[in-house]
PDB file of C-alpha atoms in Angstrom:
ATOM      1  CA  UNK A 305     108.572  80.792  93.287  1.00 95.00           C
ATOM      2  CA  UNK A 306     105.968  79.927  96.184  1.00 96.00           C
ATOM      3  CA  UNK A 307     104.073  82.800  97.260  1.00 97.00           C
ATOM      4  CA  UNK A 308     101.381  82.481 100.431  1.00 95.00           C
ATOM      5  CA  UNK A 309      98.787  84.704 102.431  1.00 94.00           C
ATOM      6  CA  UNK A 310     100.110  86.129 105.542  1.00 92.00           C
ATOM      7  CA  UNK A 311     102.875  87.707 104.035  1.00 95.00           C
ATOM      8  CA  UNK A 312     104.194  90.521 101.214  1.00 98.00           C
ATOM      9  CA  UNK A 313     106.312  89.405  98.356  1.00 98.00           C
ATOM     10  CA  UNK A 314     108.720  91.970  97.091  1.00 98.00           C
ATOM     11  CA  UNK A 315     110.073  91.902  93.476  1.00 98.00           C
ATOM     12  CA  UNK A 316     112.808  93.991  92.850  1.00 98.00           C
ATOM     13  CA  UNK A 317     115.453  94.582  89.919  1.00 97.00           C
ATOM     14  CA  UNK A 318     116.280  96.511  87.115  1.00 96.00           C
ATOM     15  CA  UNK A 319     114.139  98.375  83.864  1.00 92.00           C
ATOM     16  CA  UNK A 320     113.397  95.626  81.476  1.00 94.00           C
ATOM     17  CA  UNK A 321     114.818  92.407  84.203  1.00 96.00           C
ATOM     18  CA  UNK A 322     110.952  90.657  83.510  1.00 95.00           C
ATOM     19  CA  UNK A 323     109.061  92.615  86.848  1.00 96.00           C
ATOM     20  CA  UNK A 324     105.929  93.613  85.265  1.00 96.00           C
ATOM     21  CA  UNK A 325     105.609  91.346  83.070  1.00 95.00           C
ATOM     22  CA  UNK A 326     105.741  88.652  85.494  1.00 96.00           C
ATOM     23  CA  UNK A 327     102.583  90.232  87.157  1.00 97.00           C
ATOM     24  CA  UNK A 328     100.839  90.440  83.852  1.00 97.00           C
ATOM     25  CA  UNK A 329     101.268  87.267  83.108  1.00 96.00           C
ATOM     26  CA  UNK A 330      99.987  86.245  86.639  1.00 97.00           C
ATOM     27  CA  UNK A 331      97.037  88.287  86.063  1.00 98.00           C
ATOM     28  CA  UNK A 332      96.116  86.550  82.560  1.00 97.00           C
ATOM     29  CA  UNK A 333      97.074  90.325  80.812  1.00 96.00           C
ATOM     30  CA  UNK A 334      99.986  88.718  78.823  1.00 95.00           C
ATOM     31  CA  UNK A 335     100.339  85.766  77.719  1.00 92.00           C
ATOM     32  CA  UNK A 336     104.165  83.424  78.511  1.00 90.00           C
ATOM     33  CA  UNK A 337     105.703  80.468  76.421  1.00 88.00           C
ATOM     34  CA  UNK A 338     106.253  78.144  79.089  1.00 90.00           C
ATOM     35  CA  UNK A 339     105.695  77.303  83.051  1.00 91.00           C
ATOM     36  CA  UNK A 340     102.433  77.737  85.495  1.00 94.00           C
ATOM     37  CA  UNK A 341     100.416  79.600  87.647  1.00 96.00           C
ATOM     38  CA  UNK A 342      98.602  77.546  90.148  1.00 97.00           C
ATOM     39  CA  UNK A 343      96.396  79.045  93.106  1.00 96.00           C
ATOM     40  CA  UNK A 344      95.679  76.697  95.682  1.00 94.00           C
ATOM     41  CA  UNK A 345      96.976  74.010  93.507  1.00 95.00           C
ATOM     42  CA  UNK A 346      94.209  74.686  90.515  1.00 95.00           C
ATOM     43  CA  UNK A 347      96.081  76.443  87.275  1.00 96.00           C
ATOM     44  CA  UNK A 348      95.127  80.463  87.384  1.00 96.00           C
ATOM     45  CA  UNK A 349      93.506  81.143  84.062  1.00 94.00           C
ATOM     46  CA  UNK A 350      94.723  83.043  81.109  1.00 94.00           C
ATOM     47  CA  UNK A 351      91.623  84.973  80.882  1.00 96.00           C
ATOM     48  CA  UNK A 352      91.493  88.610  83.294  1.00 96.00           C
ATOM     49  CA  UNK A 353      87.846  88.368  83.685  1.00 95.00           C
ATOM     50  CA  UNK A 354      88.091  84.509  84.682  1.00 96.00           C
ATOM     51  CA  UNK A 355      90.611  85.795  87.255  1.00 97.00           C
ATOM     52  CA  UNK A 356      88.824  88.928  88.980  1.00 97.00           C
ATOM     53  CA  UNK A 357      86.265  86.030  89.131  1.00 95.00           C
ATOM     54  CA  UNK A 358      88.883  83.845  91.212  1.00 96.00           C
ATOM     55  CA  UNK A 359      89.802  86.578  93.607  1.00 97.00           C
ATOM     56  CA  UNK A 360      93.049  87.932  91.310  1.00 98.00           C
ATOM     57  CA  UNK A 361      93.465  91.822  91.484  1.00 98.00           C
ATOM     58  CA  UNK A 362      96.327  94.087  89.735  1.00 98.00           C
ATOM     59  CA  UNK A 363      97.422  97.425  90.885  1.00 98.00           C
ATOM     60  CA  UNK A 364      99.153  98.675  87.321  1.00 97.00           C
ATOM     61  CA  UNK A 365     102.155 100.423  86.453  1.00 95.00           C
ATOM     62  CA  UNK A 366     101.046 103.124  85.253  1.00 95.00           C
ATOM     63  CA  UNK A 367      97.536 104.127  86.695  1.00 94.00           C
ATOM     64  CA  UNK A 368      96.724 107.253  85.132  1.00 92.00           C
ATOM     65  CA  UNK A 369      97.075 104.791  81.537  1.00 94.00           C
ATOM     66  CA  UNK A 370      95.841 101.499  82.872  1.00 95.00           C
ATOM     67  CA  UNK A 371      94.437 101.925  86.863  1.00 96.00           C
ATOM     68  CA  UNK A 372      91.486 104.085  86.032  1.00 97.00           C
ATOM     69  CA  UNK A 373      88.717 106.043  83.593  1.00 97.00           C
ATOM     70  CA  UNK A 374      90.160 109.801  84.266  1.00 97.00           C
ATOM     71  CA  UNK A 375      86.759 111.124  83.000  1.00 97.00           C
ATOM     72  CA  UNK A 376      84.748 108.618  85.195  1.00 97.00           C
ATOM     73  CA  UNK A 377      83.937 109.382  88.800  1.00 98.00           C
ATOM     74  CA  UNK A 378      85.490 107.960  91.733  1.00 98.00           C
ATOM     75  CA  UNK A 379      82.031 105.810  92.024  1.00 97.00           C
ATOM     76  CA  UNK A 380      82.081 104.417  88.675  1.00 97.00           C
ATOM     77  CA  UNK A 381      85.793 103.047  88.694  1.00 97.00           C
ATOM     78  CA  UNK A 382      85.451 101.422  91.878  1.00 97.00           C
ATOM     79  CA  UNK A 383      82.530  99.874  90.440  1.00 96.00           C
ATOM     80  CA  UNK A 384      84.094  98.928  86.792  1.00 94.00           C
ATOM     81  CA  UNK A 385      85.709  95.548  88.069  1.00 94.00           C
ATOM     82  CA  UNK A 386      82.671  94.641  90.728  1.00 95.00           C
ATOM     83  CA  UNK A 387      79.588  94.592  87.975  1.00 91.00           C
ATOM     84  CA  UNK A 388      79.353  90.637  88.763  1.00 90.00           C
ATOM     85  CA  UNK A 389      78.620  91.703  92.316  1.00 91.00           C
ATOM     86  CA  UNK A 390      76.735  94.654  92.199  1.00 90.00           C
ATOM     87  CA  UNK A 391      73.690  92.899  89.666  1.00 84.00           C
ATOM     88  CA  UNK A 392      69.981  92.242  90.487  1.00 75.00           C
ATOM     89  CA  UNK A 393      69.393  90.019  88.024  1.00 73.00           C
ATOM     90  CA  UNK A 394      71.945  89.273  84.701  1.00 72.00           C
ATOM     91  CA  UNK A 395      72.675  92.614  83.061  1.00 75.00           C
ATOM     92  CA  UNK A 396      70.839  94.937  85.478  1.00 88.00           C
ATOM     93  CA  UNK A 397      72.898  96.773  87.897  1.00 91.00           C
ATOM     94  CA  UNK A 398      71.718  97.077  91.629  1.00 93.00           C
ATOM     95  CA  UNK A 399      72.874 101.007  91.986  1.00 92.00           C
ATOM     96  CA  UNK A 400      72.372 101.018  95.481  1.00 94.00           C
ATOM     97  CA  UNK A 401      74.494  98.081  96.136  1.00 94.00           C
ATOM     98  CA  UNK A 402      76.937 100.451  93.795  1.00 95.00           C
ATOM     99  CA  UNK A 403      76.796 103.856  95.842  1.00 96.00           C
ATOM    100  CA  UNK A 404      76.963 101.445  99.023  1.00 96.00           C
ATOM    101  CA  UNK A 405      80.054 100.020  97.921  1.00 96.00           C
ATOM    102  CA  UNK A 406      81.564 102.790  96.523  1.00 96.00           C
ATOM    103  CA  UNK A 407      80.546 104.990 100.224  1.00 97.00           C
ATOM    104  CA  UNK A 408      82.324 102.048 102.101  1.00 96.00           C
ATOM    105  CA  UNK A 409      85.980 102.092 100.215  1.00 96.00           C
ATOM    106  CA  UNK A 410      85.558 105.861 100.520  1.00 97.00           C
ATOM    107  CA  UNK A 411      84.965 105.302 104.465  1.00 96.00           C
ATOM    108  CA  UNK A 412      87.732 102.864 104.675  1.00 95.00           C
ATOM    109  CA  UNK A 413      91.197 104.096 102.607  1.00 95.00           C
ATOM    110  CA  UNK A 414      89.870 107.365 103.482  1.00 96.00           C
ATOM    111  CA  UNK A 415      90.021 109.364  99.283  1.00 96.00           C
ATOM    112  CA  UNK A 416      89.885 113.173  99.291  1.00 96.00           C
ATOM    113  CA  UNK A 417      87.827 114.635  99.217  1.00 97.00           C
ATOM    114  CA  UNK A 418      85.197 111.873 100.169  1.00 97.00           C
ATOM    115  CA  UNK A 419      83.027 112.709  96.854  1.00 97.00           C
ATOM    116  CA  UNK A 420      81.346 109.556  94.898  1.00 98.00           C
ATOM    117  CA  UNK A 421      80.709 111.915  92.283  1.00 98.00           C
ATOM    118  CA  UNK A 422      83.704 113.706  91.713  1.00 98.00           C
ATOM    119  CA  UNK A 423      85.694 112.771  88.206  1.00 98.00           C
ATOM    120  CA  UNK A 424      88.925 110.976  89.181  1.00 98.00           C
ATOM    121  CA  UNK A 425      90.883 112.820  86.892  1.00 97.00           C
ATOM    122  CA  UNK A 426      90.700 115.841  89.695  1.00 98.00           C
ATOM    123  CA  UNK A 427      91.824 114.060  92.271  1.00 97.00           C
ATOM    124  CA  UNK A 428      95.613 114.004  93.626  1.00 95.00           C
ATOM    125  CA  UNK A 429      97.766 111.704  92.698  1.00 95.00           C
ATOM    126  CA  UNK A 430      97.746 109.728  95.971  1.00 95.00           C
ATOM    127  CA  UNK A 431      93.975 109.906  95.677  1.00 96.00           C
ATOM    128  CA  UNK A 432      93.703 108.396  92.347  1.00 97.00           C
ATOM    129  CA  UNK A 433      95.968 105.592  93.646  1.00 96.00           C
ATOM    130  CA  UNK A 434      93.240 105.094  96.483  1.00 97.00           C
ATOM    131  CA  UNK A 435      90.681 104.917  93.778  1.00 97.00           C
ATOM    132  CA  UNK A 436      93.040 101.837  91.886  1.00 97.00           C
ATOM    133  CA  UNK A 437      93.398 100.345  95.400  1.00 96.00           C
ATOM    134  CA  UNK A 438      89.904 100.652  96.585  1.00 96.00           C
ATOM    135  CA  UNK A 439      88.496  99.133  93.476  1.00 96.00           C
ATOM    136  CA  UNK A 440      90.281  95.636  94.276  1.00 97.00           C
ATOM    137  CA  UNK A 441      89.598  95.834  98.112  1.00 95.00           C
ATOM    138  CA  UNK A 442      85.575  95.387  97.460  1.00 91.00           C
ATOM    139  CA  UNK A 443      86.229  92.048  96.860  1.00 92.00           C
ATOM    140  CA  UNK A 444      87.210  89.407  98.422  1.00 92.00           C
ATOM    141  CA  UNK A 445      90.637  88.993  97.068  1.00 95.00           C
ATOM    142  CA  UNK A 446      93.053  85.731  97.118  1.00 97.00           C
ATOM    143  CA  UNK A 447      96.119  87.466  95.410  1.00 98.00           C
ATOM    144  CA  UNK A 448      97.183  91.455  95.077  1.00 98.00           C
ATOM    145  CA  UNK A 449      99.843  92.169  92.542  1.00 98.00           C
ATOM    146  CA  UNK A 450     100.727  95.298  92.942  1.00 98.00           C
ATOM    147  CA  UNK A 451     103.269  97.228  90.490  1.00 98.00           C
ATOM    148  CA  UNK A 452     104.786 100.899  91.524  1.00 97.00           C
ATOM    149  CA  UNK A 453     102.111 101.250  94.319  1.00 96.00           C
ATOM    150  CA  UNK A 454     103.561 104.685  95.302  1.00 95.00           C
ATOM    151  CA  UNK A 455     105.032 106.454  92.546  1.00 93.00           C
ATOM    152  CA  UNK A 456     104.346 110.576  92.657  1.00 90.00           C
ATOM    153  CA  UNK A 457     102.460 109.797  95.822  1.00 93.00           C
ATOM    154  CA  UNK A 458     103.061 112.018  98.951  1.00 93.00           C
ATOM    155  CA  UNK A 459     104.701 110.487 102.116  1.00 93.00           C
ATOM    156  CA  UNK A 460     101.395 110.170 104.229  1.00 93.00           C
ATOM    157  CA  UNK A 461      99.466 108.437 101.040  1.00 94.00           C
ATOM    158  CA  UNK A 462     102.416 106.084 101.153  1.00 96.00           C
ATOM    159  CA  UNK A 463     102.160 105.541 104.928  1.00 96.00           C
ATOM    160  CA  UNK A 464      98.147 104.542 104.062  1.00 96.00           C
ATOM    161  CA  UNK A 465      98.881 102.855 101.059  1.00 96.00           C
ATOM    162  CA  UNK A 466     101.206 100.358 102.962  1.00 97.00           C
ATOM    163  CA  UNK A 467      99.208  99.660 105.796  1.00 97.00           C
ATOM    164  CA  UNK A 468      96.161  98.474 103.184  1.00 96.00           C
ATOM    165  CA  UNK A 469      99.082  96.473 102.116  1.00 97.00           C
ATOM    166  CA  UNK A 470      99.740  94.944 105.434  1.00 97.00           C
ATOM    167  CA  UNK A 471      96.132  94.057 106.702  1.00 96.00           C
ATOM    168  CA  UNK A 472      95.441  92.385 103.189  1.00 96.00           C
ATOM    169  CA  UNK A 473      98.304  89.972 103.843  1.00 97.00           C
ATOM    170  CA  UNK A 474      97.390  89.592 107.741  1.00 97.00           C
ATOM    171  CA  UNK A 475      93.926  88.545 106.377  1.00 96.00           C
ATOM    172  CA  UNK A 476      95.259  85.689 104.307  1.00 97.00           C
ATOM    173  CA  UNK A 477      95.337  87.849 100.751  1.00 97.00           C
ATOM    174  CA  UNK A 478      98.959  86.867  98.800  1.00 98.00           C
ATOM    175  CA  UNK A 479     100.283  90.415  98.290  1.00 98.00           C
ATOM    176  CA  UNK A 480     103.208  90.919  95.593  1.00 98.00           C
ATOM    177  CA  UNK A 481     104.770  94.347  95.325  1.00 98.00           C
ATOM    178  CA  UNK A 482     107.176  95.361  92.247  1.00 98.00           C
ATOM    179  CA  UNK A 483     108.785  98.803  93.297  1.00 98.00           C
ATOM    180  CA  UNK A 484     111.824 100.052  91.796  1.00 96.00           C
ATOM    181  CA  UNK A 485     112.197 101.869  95.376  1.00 97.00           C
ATOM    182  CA  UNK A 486     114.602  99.518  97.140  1.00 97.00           C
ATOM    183  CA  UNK A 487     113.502 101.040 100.952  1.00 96.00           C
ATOM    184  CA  UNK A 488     109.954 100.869 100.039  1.00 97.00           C
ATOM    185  CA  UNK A 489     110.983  97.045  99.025  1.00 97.00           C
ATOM    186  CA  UNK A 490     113.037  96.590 103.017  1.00 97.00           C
ATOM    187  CA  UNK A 491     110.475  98.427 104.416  1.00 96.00           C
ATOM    188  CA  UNK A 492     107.339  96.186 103.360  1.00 97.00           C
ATOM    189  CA  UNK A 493     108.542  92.814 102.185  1.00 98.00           C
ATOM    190  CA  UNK A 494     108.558  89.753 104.175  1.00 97.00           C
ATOM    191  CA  UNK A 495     110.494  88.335 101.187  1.00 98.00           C
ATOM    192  CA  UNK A 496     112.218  89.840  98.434  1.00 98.00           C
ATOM    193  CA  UNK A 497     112.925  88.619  95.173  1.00 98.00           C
ATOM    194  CA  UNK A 498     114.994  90.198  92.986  1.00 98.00           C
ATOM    195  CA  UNK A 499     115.058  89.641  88.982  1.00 97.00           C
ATOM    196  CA  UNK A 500     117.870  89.842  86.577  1.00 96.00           C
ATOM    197  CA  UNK A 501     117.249  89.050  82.867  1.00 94.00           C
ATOM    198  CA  UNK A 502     114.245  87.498  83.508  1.00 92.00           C
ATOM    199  CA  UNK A 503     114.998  85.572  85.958  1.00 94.00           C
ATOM    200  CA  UNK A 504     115.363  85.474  89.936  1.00 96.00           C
ATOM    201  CA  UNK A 505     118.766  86.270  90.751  1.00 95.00           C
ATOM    202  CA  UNK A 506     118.393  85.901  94.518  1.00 96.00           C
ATOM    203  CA  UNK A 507     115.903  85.500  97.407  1.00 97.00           C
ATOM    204  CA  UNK A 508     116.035  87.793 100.801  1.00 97.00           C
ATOM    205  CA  UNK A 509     114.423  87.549 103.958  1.00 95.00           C
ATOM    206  CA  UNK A 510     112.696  90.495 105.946  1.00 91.00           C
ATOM    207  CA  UNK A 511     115.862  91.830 107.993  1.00 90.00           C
ATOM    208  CA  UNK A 512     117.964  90.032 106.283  1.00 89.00           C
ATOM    209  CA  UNK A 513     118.885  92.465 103.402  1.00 95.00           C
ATOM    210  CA  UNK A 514     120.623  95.771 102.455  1.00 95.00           C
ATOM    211  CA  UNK A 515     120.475  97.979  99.543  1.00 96.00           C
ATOM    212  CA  UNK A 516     123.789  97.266  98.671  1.00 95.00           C
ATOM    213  CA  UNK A 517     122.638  93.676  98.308  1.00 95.00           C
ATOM    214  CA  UNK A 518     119.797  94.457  96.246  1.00 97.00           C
ATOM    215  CA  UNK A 519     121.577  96.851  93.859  1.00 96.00           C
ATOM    216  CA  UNK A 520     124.277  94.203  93.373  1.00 96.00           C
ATOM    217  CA  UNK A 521     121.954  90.930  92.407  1.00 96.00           C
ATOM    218  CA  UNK A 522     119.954  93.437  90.222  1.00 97.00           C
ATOM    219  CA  UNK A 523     122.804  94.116  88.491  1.00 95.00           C
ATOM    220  CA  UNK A 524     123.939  90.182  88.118  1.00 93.00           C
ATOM    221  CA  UNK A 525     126.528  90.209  90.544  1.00 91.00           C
ATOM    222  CA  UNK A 526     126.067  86.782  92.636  1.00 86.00           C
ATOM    223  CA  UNK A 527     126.258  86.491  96.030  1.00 81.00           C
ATOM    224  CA  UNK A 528     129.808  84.657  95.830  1.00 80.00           C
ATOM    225  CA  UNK A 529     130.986  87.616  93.177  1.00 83.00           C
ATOM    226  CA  UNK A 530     129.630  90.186  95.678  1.00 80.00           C
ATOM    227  CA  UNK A 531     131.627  89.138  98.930  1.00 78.00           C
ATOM    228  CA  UNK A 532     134.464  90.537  97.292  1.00 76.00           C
ATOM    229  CA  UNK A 533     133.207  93.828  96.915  1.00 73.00           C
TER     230      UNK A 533
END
């Protein structure tokens, strides 16, 4: 599939239909037995630290596991992906540069309560998702995969979380949510493509959709099979 700034790819399907590890894969986490990856034509690494490099950011399933350092504070995992940016010279950080960046992202997605110090592992849960967002936004990102973004996050988080979403994508960032919530998926998407065994079983447009569609070409039903329904 094509995916291009300016707009927010939804993936959608089943437990085990090949979501998240499409995004790993993407991201250089996991390696795959055949196709490509190309950004802007060039073939995406299958290094992670080669990609951050190229503007490549993941959001992770599970962030409590994977998105960030619980015992860290909120300024030191923001910083943990930016150390190539934040340098004076090769191996010395520039801490200012750090608490800068760290004070902006805190400014900007607005985390609570707005404390570099404070260990991550106290915040909320919509909080902590700031922190795994915030992290990717102080670069200057070409694609945003995104997996669960809102999981055990309040209603006003997810309000936030989507409209950091939005302005990525309006700014030319390729943004590609997995959710397993199919209105979160309607709600966001420009496109929507949903996976069955590994595979994409069909394409939507924004508006053009239901859930009942969705639920059906999760579950392998066709689009022929499911006008009989």
């Amino acid at each position: 599939f094509d995916a291009y700034g300016g707009q927010i790819v939804g993936i959608g399907g089943l437990v085990g239909s090949g979501r998240t590890e499409l995004l790993r894969s993407i991201y250089g986490a996991d390696s795959y037995d055949g196709g490509s990856v190309l950004l802007n034509g060039k073939p995406v690494s299958h290094n992670v630290q080669k990609n951050i490099r190229a503007g490549i950011g993941l959001i992770p399933e599970d962030r409590r596991v994977e998105g960030f350092i619980p015992a860290l504070s909120v300024e030191q995992n923001i910083a943990l992906p930016n150390y190539d940016m934040l340098q004076i010279l090769r191996g010395f950080i520039d801490h200012k540069s750090v608490k800068k960046t760290c004070a902006d992202m805190i400014a900007q997605i607005d985390i609570r309560p707005p404390v570099p110090g404070m260990r991550v592992l106290n915040l909320s849960g919509g909080n902590q998702q700031k922190v795994v967002v915030g992290k990717w936004l102080a670069r200057d990102l070409n694609v945003l995969l995104v997996d669960e973004p809102t999981v055990g996050v309040d209603v006003g988080v997810k309000s936030e979380i989507y409209g950091i979403f939005r302005r990525l994508a309006d700014r030319g960032t390729i943004v590609i949510v997995v959710s397993s919530d199919i209105k979160e998926l309607i709600s966001i998407s420009d496109r929507i493509l949903i996976f069955h065994g590994g595979r994409i079983a069909r394409e939507f447009s924004r508006g053009n959709v239901t859930q009942k569609e969705i639920l059906l070409a999760a579950s392998g039903i066709t689009a022929e099979e499911s006008k009989a329904i």
